[in-house]
Amino acid sequence: MAASTAIQGQRSSFFDEQTRRRRTARRLGLICLAFSAAIGAVISAVFGPALLVLLATILRLLAAAGIAPRAMEAARHALAAWVREGLQALSRTVDLASAANRVADALAALPPLARASQLLLPAMAGAVLLWTGLARFHRRSAAAGATACLGAREPRPGDFEEMQLVNTVAEIALAAGLPAPHVLLVDSPHLNAAIAGPSHAQTTVLVTRGLLDGLDRAETQAVMAHLVASAGNGDLQLAAALQAWFGTLGALLSVYDLPFRRGAWTALRDLARALLGWMPGAQSDTVNAGLMASVAPGSSEAMLRVMSLAERWPPLGALLILPLAPWMLLTMFQKFVVQLWMLFVFGWSLGLLWRTRRYLADAVAVQLMRDPETLASALRRIDGENALPPGGDALELAFIHTPAGAMKGLRERASVVTSFTPAIADRLARLGAMGAHTSMASSLTRKLAGLRALSWQRQLLVACLMAPLLPLFGMLAVLLAWLLALATVVSVAGGAMIASAVLRP
Amino acid sequence: MSWIILGVVAAILLYAVSLYNGLVQQRNQVRNAWAQIDVQLLRRSELIPDLLEGVKGYMRHESAIFVGITEARKQALAAGGNVPARAAAEAALSEQMRGLFALAEAVPELHASENMKGFQEELATTENRIAFARQFFNDAVLTYNTRLETVPSNLVAGAFHFAPEAFFQAEPSARVHVPVKF
């Protein structure tokens, strides 16, 4: 009796579930945005001043070439004054911070720090522009890219099941009030389905033949309901924005790799072609893979190889390397800070955000189908470590379910340790709370309810188990914070040095 | 002081405008959803002659149901845009179609034929499309009517004569569950 009332207690309607997930997703989205702004600031600490130096050099060259020399000189002086103001604010910040031995004193260093941050503005604005352009490219090329990656084909007109699939998709689109998606088949025995496209108004559904053979009509429709709901929630635009975010980060770091890696040149050339619209949509993954290669830990090897020149050709090699030394130092620290950030901070929050969006799409799918049971039984059939069809690694954001196995494709590039989709058991538990009666879902719900009933004992137990680990976690967090702070300080110092080049007469 | 009053009045006006626009948007959503139902009902109406033609040969002795379907179809077409009348007529048609389906199941030659699978699927998707379109319409009507009745949008709705819309109601077991076999 007690158990059944506990289950009743945590029953929720799909409407409540949607409201809750939507709120959480919004909160997580803001957190992700704040994290990206933070990492953006660290990268702009070098790129901002570098852009200013570039601008000053262009002005000087124009003046030397005799194009309105007086105006160019005046503009350059104004620029130098602006940079000087920023640098003075930065040195004041350093003075205040180093003299501070109380919290209040350290807080006094904040206003000059905010003033000094004006040096970041050019790079921040540039990154936002680049991000917008890349997001546009990814929105346009999403469907073609997914089709090319998975080798999808049109449904065969004579095939009964494929025609039935087209019917189920059209039906569920009516339920969502959206135009019917374009249906493509993937000849693969894996059970999965994905959605791609520029927006909810123009979508393509990619379904594996294995899903069609393994699920009945209603279950297939439930899977389609999840995908259509996901598109209706705006996941397609969000996915394109995320891909573009990774692309922007990769593009900025690729600039550091230019002296060491030929791949960086190709990646930046592909980026330019993508932004100009000369890149076929089918190759969109090549663009992102090339750009993200500079974020991967493997990219530092190219730099180490160049460094080893100094040992291989003792006098000449060292002379060649010497001018590159400050560049290498900056590259090392910038990559270090980005990799740490992605692995320990951004990857987690991104995974959380995307998993929340999956729960949300599940809840909307229940609203469309008015039947949580079919979705639950479909998910139980899809469950498995081998759910991704070949070529699907880079499209993980598009699938209804991705196994939490080895980090490959997008997850490897983005350093997301956990899966982009929740474990099937967790989703079944939520569907159970919305009324699914499948045996596994209800047993899980009961288990969860039992745990909840024991909440204070459980918390005590967890606390006892975690207590010995706490100092370890604390040390790890402090170490991470120190490393991040160190890398940031090196970046800021490098940026200040670059900026002072503007001031030379 | 007068600036503050002016600012408050402007804010209230802006808020009222946004409420009004929201209501118009909801009402258009309802109309769009109705158009979707209409499209699906017409689609069924156009399919019926073909469907009947396909099974007629096997079911000569069941002429009563064909007459019933043709009659129900005529009434549904006559109801036009009157939501309650249309809902009742279409529900009667759905009932007749289900009867036809049950009878067709019982004819051994038809049951064994390849046509039957296609016939079942066609019937299932037609009825599902109507059911889903109706669900979307009723959801839209619910949201719209709730806004008409709740504060503060009811003030705007009253001032600009927004009328509540009728639900597309059908008999309780309207969602046809055709037992499609694989």
XYZ file of C-alpha atoms in Angstrom:
687
model
C 0.000 0.000 0.000
C 2.775 2.383 0.959
C 4.643 1.680 -2.250
C 1.613 2.306 -4.426
C 0.879 5.638 -2.761
C 4.508 6.611 -3.303
C 4.120 5.916 -7.014
C 0.891 7.867 -7.088
C 2.706 10.683 -5.353
C 5.288 11.085 -8.072
C 2.917 10.661 -11.001
C 3.095 13.668 -13.238
C 1.274 14.783 -16.333
C 3.159 15.393 -19.567
C 2.260 19.041 -19.167
C 4.020 19.332 -15.771
C 6.977 17.375 -17.096
C 7.276 19.726 -20.071
C 7.145 22.834 -17.892
C 9.778 21.428 -15.560
C 12.147 20.326 -18.328
C 11.699 23.577 -20.203
C 12.665 25.551 -17.111
C 15.704 23.351 -16.472
C 16.778 23.551 -20.113
C 16.578 27.339 -20.025
C 18.675 27.463 -16.868
C 21.281 25.067 -18.270
C 21.362 27.025 -21.511
C 22.205 30.193 -19.599
C 24.934 28.342 -17.690
C 26.410 27.022 -20.953
C 26.304 30.548 -22.368
C 28.132 31.947 -19.335
C 30.771 29.209 -19.604
C 31.292 29.914 -23.304
C 31.634 33.626 -22.568
C 34.303 32.819 -19.958
C 36.363 30.680 -22.315
C 35.789 33.257 -25.027
C 37.298 35.939 -22.779
C 40.451 33.865 -22.206
C 40.935 33.270 -25.920
C 40.176 36.899 -26.746
C 42.898 37.961 -24.282
C 45.361 37.125 -27.056
C 43.234 37.564 -30.159
C 41.827 40.976 -29.186
C 45.219 42.682 -28.889
C 46.443 40.802 -31.982
C 43.545 42.211 -34.007
C 44.360 45.707 -32.694
C 47.986 45.314 -33.791
C 46.802 44.138 -37.207
C 44.531 47.184 -37.479
C 47.363 49.546 -36.465
C 49.692 47.949 -39.031
C 47.098 48.319 -41.778
C 46.627 51.985 -40.864
C 50.379 52.547 -40.931
C 50.747 50.800 -44.302
C 47.907 52.844 -45.759
C 49.536 56.023 -44.467
C 52.860 54.962 -45.970
C 51.179 54.234 -49.292
C 49.904 57.796 -49.305
C 46.185 57.142 -48.938
C 44.863 59.974 -46.757
C 48.011 59.852 -44.568
C 46.866 62.451 -42.070
C 43.543 60.748 -41.356
C 45.272 57.366 -41.060
C 47.809 58.744 -38.601
C 45.045 60.350 -36.544
C 43.114 57.073 -36.484
C 46.232 55.221 -35.415
C 46.869 57.687 -32.590
C 43.296 57.362 -31.404
C 43.679 53.591 -31.456
C 46.949 53.819 -29.527
C 45.304 56.043 -26.903
C 42.482 53.534 -26.535
C 44.948 50.665 -26.129
C 47.050 52.661 -23.660
C 43.973 53.307 -21.544
C 43.218 49.579 -21.468
C 46.792 48.639 -20.611
C 46.964 51.218 -17.829
C 43.760 49.824 -16.369
C 45.269 46.345 -16.555
C 48.434 47.363 -14.740
C 46.350 49.128 -12.106
C 44.353 45.900 -11.658
C 47.571 43.936 -11.178
C 48.879 46.495 -8.648
C 45.649 46.462 -6.646
C 45.344 42.691 -6.730
C 48.921 42.075 -5.651
C 48.667 44.619 -2.828
C 45.341 43.225 -1.610
C 45.289 41.087 1.492
C 41.608 41.341 2.262
C 38.559 40.425 0.167
C 37.384 44.028 0.061
C 40.750 45.120 -1.378
C 40.550 42.439 -4.062
C 37.059 43.659 -4.956
C 38.474 47.142 -5.526
C 40.495 45.655 -8.397
C 37.314 44.753 -10.274
C 36.410 48.170 -11.795
C 39.807 48.647 -13.472
C 39.626 45.020 -14.637
C 36.300 45.766 -16.320
C 37.960 48.786 -17.967
C 40.881 46.688 -19.165
C 38.494 44.179 -20.723
C 37.793 46.646 -23.539
C 40.897 45.158 -25.189
C 38.971 41.890 -25.599
C 36.122 43.510 -27.515
C 37.427 43.229 -31.092
C 38.049 39.479 -30.789
C 34.758 38.876 -28.955
C 32.830 40.694 -31.704
C 34.777 38.811 -34.379
C 34.075 35.464 -32.708
C 30.353 36.232 -32.502
C 30.319 37.143 -36.209
C 32.175 33.960 -37.105
C 29.804 31.942 -34.941
C 26.755 33.484 -36.646
C 28.143 32.692 -40.082
C 29.020 29.129 -39.148
C 25.608 28.574 -37.530
C 23.987 29.672 -40.788
C 26.188 27.244 -42.706
C 25.352 24.386 -40.347
C 21.627 25.095 -40.477
C 21.678 25.029 -44.268
C 23.853 21.963 -44.623
C 22.440 19.839 -41.771
C 20.138 17.690 -43.913
C 22.626 17.171 -46.753
C 25.422 16.451 -44.270
C 23.394 13.847 -42.370
C 22.262 12.199 -45.602
C 25.852 11.969 -46.825
C 27.228 10.684 -43.484
C 24.635 7.919 -43.176
C 24.295 7.108 -46.871
C 20.516 7.574 -46.713
C 18.150 6.897 -49.631
C 14.593 7.727 -50.626
C 11.888 5.206 -49.600
C 10.992 2.671 -52.289
C 7.449 3.271 -53.615
C 6.647 -0.451 -53.850
C 7.776 -1.324 -50.321
C 4.767 -1.590 -48.005
C 6.624 -0.890 -44.741
C 8.453 2.130 -46.130
C 5.225 3.605 -47.434
C 3.680 2.926 -44.033
C 6.566 4.846 -42.457
C 5.857 7.833 -44.689
C 2.223 7.649 -43.526
C 3.104 7.513 -39.814
C 5.440 10.496 -40.163
C 2.760 12.513 -41.958
C 0.239 11.607 -39.236
C 2.431 12.661 -36.335
C 3.388 15.911 -38.087
C -0.341 16.709 -38.203
C -0.521 16.111 -34.457
C 2.307 18.616 -33.931
C 0.878 21.107 -36.430
C 4.094 21.031 -38.446
C 4.671 20.385 -42.151
C 5.374 16.707 -42.856
C 9.111 15.921 -42.745
C 10.935 14.424 -45.695
C 11.564 10.718 -44.974
C 14.825 8.944 -45.841
C 15.861 5.351 -45.164
C 19.272 4.147 -43.949
C 20.122 0.572 -44.926
C 21.536 -0.594 -41.609
C 20.430 -3.259 -39.123
C 20.878 -0.877 -36.148
C 17.694 0.401 -34.490
C 17.788 4.184 -34.513
C 16.394 7.306 -36.124
C 17.580 10.890 -36.486
C 16.255 14.257 -37.563
C 18.071 17.002 -39.454
C 17.264 20.254 -41.183
C 17.491 24.033 -40.915
C 14.392 24.470 -38.718
C 11.125 22.847 -37.665
C 9.498 24.092 -40.869
C 11.790 22.044 -43.084
C 12.977 18.760 -41.628
C 14.327 15.435 -42.820
C 13.802 12.250 -40.823
C 16.404 9.508 -41.272
C 15.221 6.057 -40.198
C 17.265 2.864 -40.232
C 15.794 -0.150 -41.953
C 16.486 -2.056 -38.722
C 14.095 0.213 -36.804
C 11.399 -0.358 -39.399
C 11.807 -4.126 -39.204
C 12.105 -4.292 -35.412
C 9.245 -2.030 -34.316
C 5.532 -2.170 -35.080
C 3.551 0.680 -36.563
C 2.646 2.403 -33.305
C 6.159 2.107 -31.866
C 7.704 3.547 -35.020
C 5.229 6.379 -34.751
C 6.259 7.034 -31.146
C 9.904 7.339 -32.243
C 8.842 9.733 -34.992
C 6.840 11.683 -32.401
C 9.998 12.175 -30.316
C 11.922 13.432 -33.359
C 9.158 15.740 -34.583
C 8.699 17.065 -31.034
C 12.437 17.683 -30.815
C 12.330 19.707 -34.036
C 9.287 21.601 -32.783
C 11.160 22.488 -29.594
C 13.899 24.129 -31.657
C 16.569 21.478 -31.182
C 17.669 21.742 -34.817
C 18.650 25.381 -34.494
C 20.291 24.692 -31.146
C 22.305 21.807 -32.605
C 23.505 24.013 -35.463
C 24.450 26.732 -32.962
C 26.424 24.223 -30.874
C 28.257 22.846 -33.916
C 29.049 26.419 -34.901
C 30.315 27.131 -31.387
C 32.753 24.234 -31.586
C 33.720 25.348 -35.079
C 34.465 28.892 -33.893
C 36.595 27.634 -31.019
C 38.426 25.292 -33.392
C 38.956 28.068 -35.937
C 40.553 30.375 -33.342
C 42.858 27.633 -32.085
C 43.677 26.586 -35.675
C 45.357 29.973 -36.125
C 47.909 28.947 -33.464
C 48.560 25.693 -35.315
C 49.333 27.381 -38.631
C 53.163 27.113 -38.342
C 53.065 23.484 -37.219
C 50.278 21.671 -39.006
C 49.230 21.597 -42.646
C 45.747 20.472 -41.525
C 45.217 23.884 -39.926
C 45.649 25.586 -43.314
C 43.151 23.255 -44.997
C 40.715 23.692 -42.121
C 40.815 27.480 -42.361
C 40.482 27.327 -46.162
C 37.420 25.064 -45.768
C 36.033 27.490 -43.180
C 36.363 30.389 -45.604
C 34.643 28.366 -48.330
C 31.861 27.386 -45.935
C 31.285 31.002 -44.903
C 31.182 32.117 -48.540
C 28.701 29.370 -49.404
C 31.093 27.525 -51.721
C 31.168 24.364 -49.625
C 28.660 21.661 -50.568
C 26.383 20.813 -47.635
C 27.338 17.142 -47.832
C 30.835 18.057 -46.594
C 29.750 19.981 -43.521
C 31.267 17.379 -41.217
C 34.670 17.748 -42.913
C 34.624 21.452 -42.028
C 33.892 20.838 -38.365
C 36.235 17.858 -38.027
C 39.082 19.894 -39.547
C 38.483 22.871 -37.274
C 38.042 20.800 -34.128
C 41.286 18.914 -34.793
C 43.118 21.883 -33.268
C 41.256 21.425 -29.969
C 42.050 17.708 -29.725
C 45.070 16.786 -27.579
C 46.722 15.168 -30.631
C 47.274 18.555 -32.255
C 50.040 19.414 -29.784
C 52.141 16.591 -31.197
C 52.696 18.553 -34.389
C 54.139 21.391 -32.307
C 56.392 19.028 -30.362
C 57.692 17.647 -33.647
C 58.665 21.117 -34.793
C 60.277 21.749 -31.415
C 62.407 18.631 -31.774
C 64.141 20.330 -34.729
C 66.312 22.080 -32.176
C 67.733 18.753 -31.039
C 68.009 17.195 -34.462
C 69.993 20.028 -36.124
C 71.708 21.546 -33.116
C 72.842 25.031 -34.059
C 70.601 25.847 -37.018
C 67.424 24.229 -35.701
C 67.592 26.125 -32.432
C 68.011 29.398 -34.309
C 64.960 28.566 -36.421
C 62.866 27.689 -33.382
C 63.897 30.647 -31.233
C 61.635 33.288 -32.819
C 58.718 30.869 -32.513
C 59.275 30.291 -28.772
C 56.782 32.911 -27.463
C 54.235 31.718 -30.026
C 54.672 28.137 -28.823
C 54.312 29.162 -25.204
C 51.050 30.969 -25.932
C 49.775 28.057 -28.048
C 50.524 25.609 -25.270
C 48.764 27.598 -22.586
C 45.754 28.490 -24.719
C 45.179 24.883 -25.733
C 45.747 23.753 -22.194
C 43.103 26.077 -20.811
C 40.608 25.180 -23.546
C 41.093 21.434 -23.106
C 40.763 21.598 -19.319
C 37.687 23.784 -19.660
C 35.976 21.526 -22.160
C 36.746 18.341 -20.255
C 35.888 19.448 -16.735
C 33.387 22.261 -17.151
C 31.757 22.755 -20.524
C 31.370 19.123 -21.589
C 29.383 18.283 -18.479
C 27.016 21.203 -18.720
C 26.504 20.597 -22.430
C 25.701 16.923 -21.845
C 23.233 17.907 -19.131
C 21.569 20.454 -21.393
C 21.154 18.030 -24.261
C 19.846 15.266 -21.998
C 17.259 17.662 -20.577
C 16.158 18.463 -24.119
C 15.698 14.710 -24.762
C 13.448 14.384 -21.704
C 11.513 17.410 -22.920
C 11.055 15.895 -26.376
C 9.889 12.649 -24.732
C 7.248 14.590 -22.794
C 6.061 16.385 -25.930
C 5.996 13.052 -27.783
C 3.697 11.724 -25.066
C 1.461 14.744 -25.618
C 1.363 14.067 -29.379
C 0.703 10.329 -29.012
C -1.419 10.604 -25.832
C 0.138 7.257 -25.021
C 3.383 6.899 -23.051
C 3.389 3.127 -23.393
C 4.243 2.890 -27.076
C 7.225 5.229 -26.669
C 8.384 3.209 -23.656
C 8.213 -0.088 -25.525
C 9.942 1.460 -28.558
C 12.773 2.741 -26.353
C 13.171 -0.669 -24.756
C 13.648 -2.210 -28.185
C 16.112 0.487 -29.283
C 18.219 0.050 -26.136
C 21.645 -1.423 -26.786
C 25.324 -0.540 -26.879
C 25.354 -0.829 -30.642
C 22.572 1.575 -31.549
C 24.444 4.039 -33.758
C 24.533 3.160 -37.467
C 27.924 3.548 -39.182
C 28.683 7.189 -39.975
C 26.459 8.398 -37.143
C 29.220 9.303 -34.688
C 29.379 12.911 -35.775
C 25.572 13.293 -35.733
C 24.972 12.340 -32.141
C 22.878 15.443 -31.489
C 20.336 14.268 -34.063
C 19.547 10.737 -32.850
C 16.785 9.632 -30.498
C 19.221 7.440 -28.583
C 23.020 7.336 -28.455
C 24.745 4.721 -26.316
C 27.099 5.962 -23.611
C 30.003 3.902 -24.991
C 33.413 5.134 -26.097
C 33.846 8.814 -26.913
C 33.788 9.070 -30.683
C 32.888 11.642 -33.271
C 31.297 14.753 -31.869
C 31.644 13.675 -28.246
C 35.360 13.142 -28.630
C 35.740 16.512 -30.317
C 33.686 18.287 -27.672
C 35.137 16.317 -24.732
C 31.689 15.309 -23.495
C 32.334 12.374 -21.176
C 28.694 11.412 -20.623
C 26.180 10.559 -23.304
C 24.104 13.143 -25.139
C 20.967 11.102 -24.434
C 19.816 9.837 -21.022
C 20.076 6.125 -20.258
C 17.014 4.273 -21.537
C 16.213 3.106 -17.994
C 15.963 6.729 -16.804
C 13.743 7.681 -19.704
C 11.511 4.679 -19.031
C 11.230 5.769 -15.412
C 10.050 9.225 -16.501
C 7.610 7.695 -18.985
C 6.414 5.449 -16.177
C 5.696 8.524 -14.096
C 3.647 9.871 -17.016
C 1.564 6.681 -17.068
C 3.409 3.980 -19.008
C 2.633 0.554 -17.578
C 5.363 -1.472 -19.224
C 6.759 -3.878 -16.672
C 10.305 -2.514 -16.705
C 9.217 1.077 -16.457
C 6.879 0.447 -13.559
C 9.401 -1.669 -11.686
C 11.916 1.140 -12.061
C 9.376 3.668 -10.897
C 8.747 1.527 -7.866
C 12.460 1.272 -7.190
C 12.840 5.025 -7.427
C 9.846 5.540 -5.183
C 11.341 3.131 -2.645
C 14.599 5.048 -2.678
C 12.778 8.311 -2.274
C 10.910 6.978 0.731
C 14.257 6.189 2.371
C 15.609 9.588 1.504
C 17.299 10.592 4.764
C 18.900 7.205 5.384
C 20.127 7.169 1.823
C 21.579 10.638 2.117
C 23.369 9.644 5.303
C 24.796 6.555 3.619
C 25.968 8.527 0.596
C 27.523 11.157 2.866
C 29.404 8.468 4.847
C 30.716 6.886 1.658
C 31.728 10.187 0.127
C 33.435 11.653 3.201
C 36.850 10.003 2.617
C 36.768 11.147 -1.012
C 36.048 14.781 -0.222
C 39.664 15.924 0.324
C 40.606 14.269 -2.973
C 37.852 16.074 -4.867
C 38.801 19.303 -3.105
C 42.439 18.942 -4.121
C 41.425 18.214 -7.695
C 39.185 21.283 -7.813
C 41.892 23.544 -6.319
C 44.493 22.165 -8.728
C 42.161 22.702 -11.664
C 41.404 26.253 -10.554
C 45.123 27.018 -10.197
C 45.945 25.600 -13.606
C 43.126 27.546 -15.229
C 44.198 30.736 -13.427
C 47.829 30.228 -14.444
C 46.958 29.647 -18.097
C 44.664 32.673 -18.040
C 47.382 34.898 -16.533
C 49.876 33.778 -19.175
C 47.319 34.511 -21.897
C 46.566 37.959 -20.482
C 50.277 38.760 -20.164
C 50.850 37.635 -23.748
C 47.929 39.739 -24.908
C 49.235 42.806 -23.045
C 52.643 42.339 -24.630
C 51.071 42.111 -28.096
C 48.902 45.166 -27.407
C 51.892 47.260 -26.405
C 53.196 46.771 -29.956
C 50.492 49.209 -31.084
C 52.053 51.914 -28.931
C 55.446 51.841 -30.671
C 55.895 55.030 -32.693
C 5.766 63.156 -11.823
C 3.827 63.506 -15.055
C 6.610 61.596 -16.826
C 6.153 58.663 -14.490
C 2.402 58.583 -15.134
C 3.026 58.815 -18.866
C 5.517 55.964 -18.660
C 3.118 53.745 -16.717
C 0.308 54.446 -19.207
C 2.633 53.649 -22.122
C 3.717 50.380 -20.457
C 0.083 49.361 -19.886
C -0.770 50.179 -23.511
C 2.180 48.140 -24.788
C 1.131 45.237 -22.594
C -2.447 45.431 -23.908
C -1.143 45.426 -27.486
C 0.946 42.335 -26.811
C -2.082 40.607 -25.241
C -4.206 41.501 -28.259
C -1.565 40.194 -30.670
C -1.272 37.003 -28.645
C -5.026 36.458 -28.901
C -5.015 37.042 -32.646
C -2.162 34.596 -32.982
C -4.034 31.946 -30.986
C -7.186 32.471 -33.020
C -5.248 32.074 -36.249
C -3.703 28.912 -34.836
C -7.237 27.576 -34.286
C -8.243 28.507 -37.835
C -5.122 26.892 -39.246
C -5.839 23.735 -37.250
C -9.390 23.725 -38.592
C -8.029 24.017 -42.124
C -5.853 20.967 -41.416
C -8.852 18.914 -40.279
C -10.772 20.066 -43.319
C -7.977 18.925 -45.620
C -7.893 15.497 -43.972
C -11.671 15.081 -44.035
C -11.774 15.998 -47.713
C -8.935 13.562 -48.331
C -11.015 10.784 -46.786
C -14.056 11.869 -48.678
C -12.155 11.625 -51.954
C -10.651 8.270 -51.027
C -13.958 6.596 -50.205
C -15.106 5.952 -53.809
C -11.741 4.311 -54.638
C -11.799 2.259 -51.450
C -15.329 1.084 -52.115
C -14.450 0.230 -55.697
C -11.579 -1.930 -54.446
C -13.694 -4.115 -52.167
C -17.072 -4.015 -53.925
C -16.297 -7.018 -56.081
C -15.751 -9.230 -53.059
C -18.791 -8.040 -51.100
C -21.768 -8.023 -53.457
C -24.217 -9.215 -50.798
C -23.282 -6.364 -48.388
C -24.775 -3.539 -50.452
C -26.475 -1.980 -47.366
C -23.182 -0.771 -45.944
C -22.187 0.839 -49.253
C -25.423 2.789 -49.307
C -24.843 3.805 -45.654
C -21.311 5.049 -46.386
C -22.366 7.010 -49.455
C -25.200 8.591 -47.455
C -22.923 9.509 -44.502
C -20.355 10.957 -46.878
C -22.998 13.150 -48.505
C -24.115 14.466 -45.101
C -20.520 15.171 -44.022
C -19.897 17.169 -47.183
C -23.141 19.078 -46.648
C -22.174 20.096 -43.076
C -19.298 22.292 -44.385
C -17.677 24.598 -41.850
C -20.217 24.193 -39.033
C -17.968 22.528 -36.448
C -20.514 20.601 -34.284
C -22.607 19.403 -37.251
C -19.495 18.443 -39.186
C -18.114 16.569 -36.186
C -21.309 14.545 -35.812
C -21.546 13.727 -39.535
C -17.872 12.749 -39.761
C -18.187 10.583 -36.652
C -21.101 8.747 -38.304
C -18.954 8.250 -41.395
C -16.092 6.899 -39.274
C -18.551 4.462 -37.685
C -19.696 3.254 -41.102
C -16.101 2.839 -42.286
C -15.322 0.731 -39.258
C -18.353 -1.418 -40.057
C -17.077 -1.861 -43.594
C -13.700 -2.848 -42.283
C -15.185 -5.461 -39.956
C -17.236 -6.908 -42.798
C -14.230 -6.973 -45.113
C -12.259 -8.889 -42.482
C -14.910 -11.608 -42.596
C -14.701 -12.154 -46.362
C -12.178 -14.970 -46.830
C -11.114 -14.109 -50.403
C -10.561 -10.483 -49.460
C -8.758 -11.359 -46.252
C -6.271 -13.471 -48.168
C -5.691 -10.955 -50.962
C -2.749 -8.580 -51.254
C -5.244 -5.736 -51.560
C -6.327 -6.168 -47.972
C -2.986 -5.035 -46.524
C -3.010 -1.875 -48.592
C -6.686 -1.327 -47.796
C -6.047 -1.687 -44.046
C -3.113 0.708 -44.124
C -5.018 3.253 -46.177
C -7.927 3.121 -43.764
C -5.668 3.292 -40.686
C -3.683 6.277 -41.913
C -6.808 8.126 -43.028
C -8.502 7.711 -39.676
C -5.274 8.461 -37.754
C -4.677 11.631 -39.725
C -8.153 12.840 -38.891
C -7.728 11.898 -35.232
C -4.362 13.660 -34.925
C -5.561 16.745 -36.763
C -8.563 16.844 -34.432
C -6.301 16.500 -31.407
C -4.214 19.441 -32.598
C -7.366 21.480 -33.282
C -8.814 20.752 -29.853
C -5.503 21.625 -28.162
C -5.465 24.923 -30.030
C -9.094 25.626 -29.066
C -8.338 24.781 -25.429
C -5.402 27.207 -25.265
C -7.390 29.921 -27.021
C -10.529 29.522 -24.907
C -8.471 29.448 -21.709
C -6.885 32.743 -22.672
C -10.300 34.226 -23.395
C -11.470 33.383 -19.903
C -8.426 34.183 -17.789
C -7.269 37.519 -16.396
C -5.815 39.717 -17.872
C -6.387 38.638 -21.495
C -10.166 38.339 -20.924
C -10.341 42.162 -20.596
C -8.808 42.622 -24.046
C -10.895 39.771 -25.461
C -14.105 41.333 -24.135
C -13.257 44.771 -25.511
C -12.510 43.432 -29.011
C -15.232 40.752 -29.168
C -13.143 37.621 -29.409
C -15.620 34.729 -29.426
C -14.813 31.300 -27.971
C -14.389 28.480 -30.491
C -16.194 25.119 -30.391
C -14.333 21.852 -29.837
C -14.392 19.204 -32.525
C -16.154 16.562 -30.466
C -16.777 13.021 -31.519
C -17.967 9.864 -29.847
C -15.624 8.542 -27.125
C -14.114 5.672 -29.144
C -13.403 7.730 -32.212
C -9.674 6.982 -32.514
C -9.961 3.910 -34.715
C -7.606 1.206 -33.642
C -7.344 -0.837 -36.791
C -5.584 -4.116 -35.984
C -2.864 -3.931 -38.624
C -1.010 -7.192 -38.888
C 2.584 -7.658 -40.013
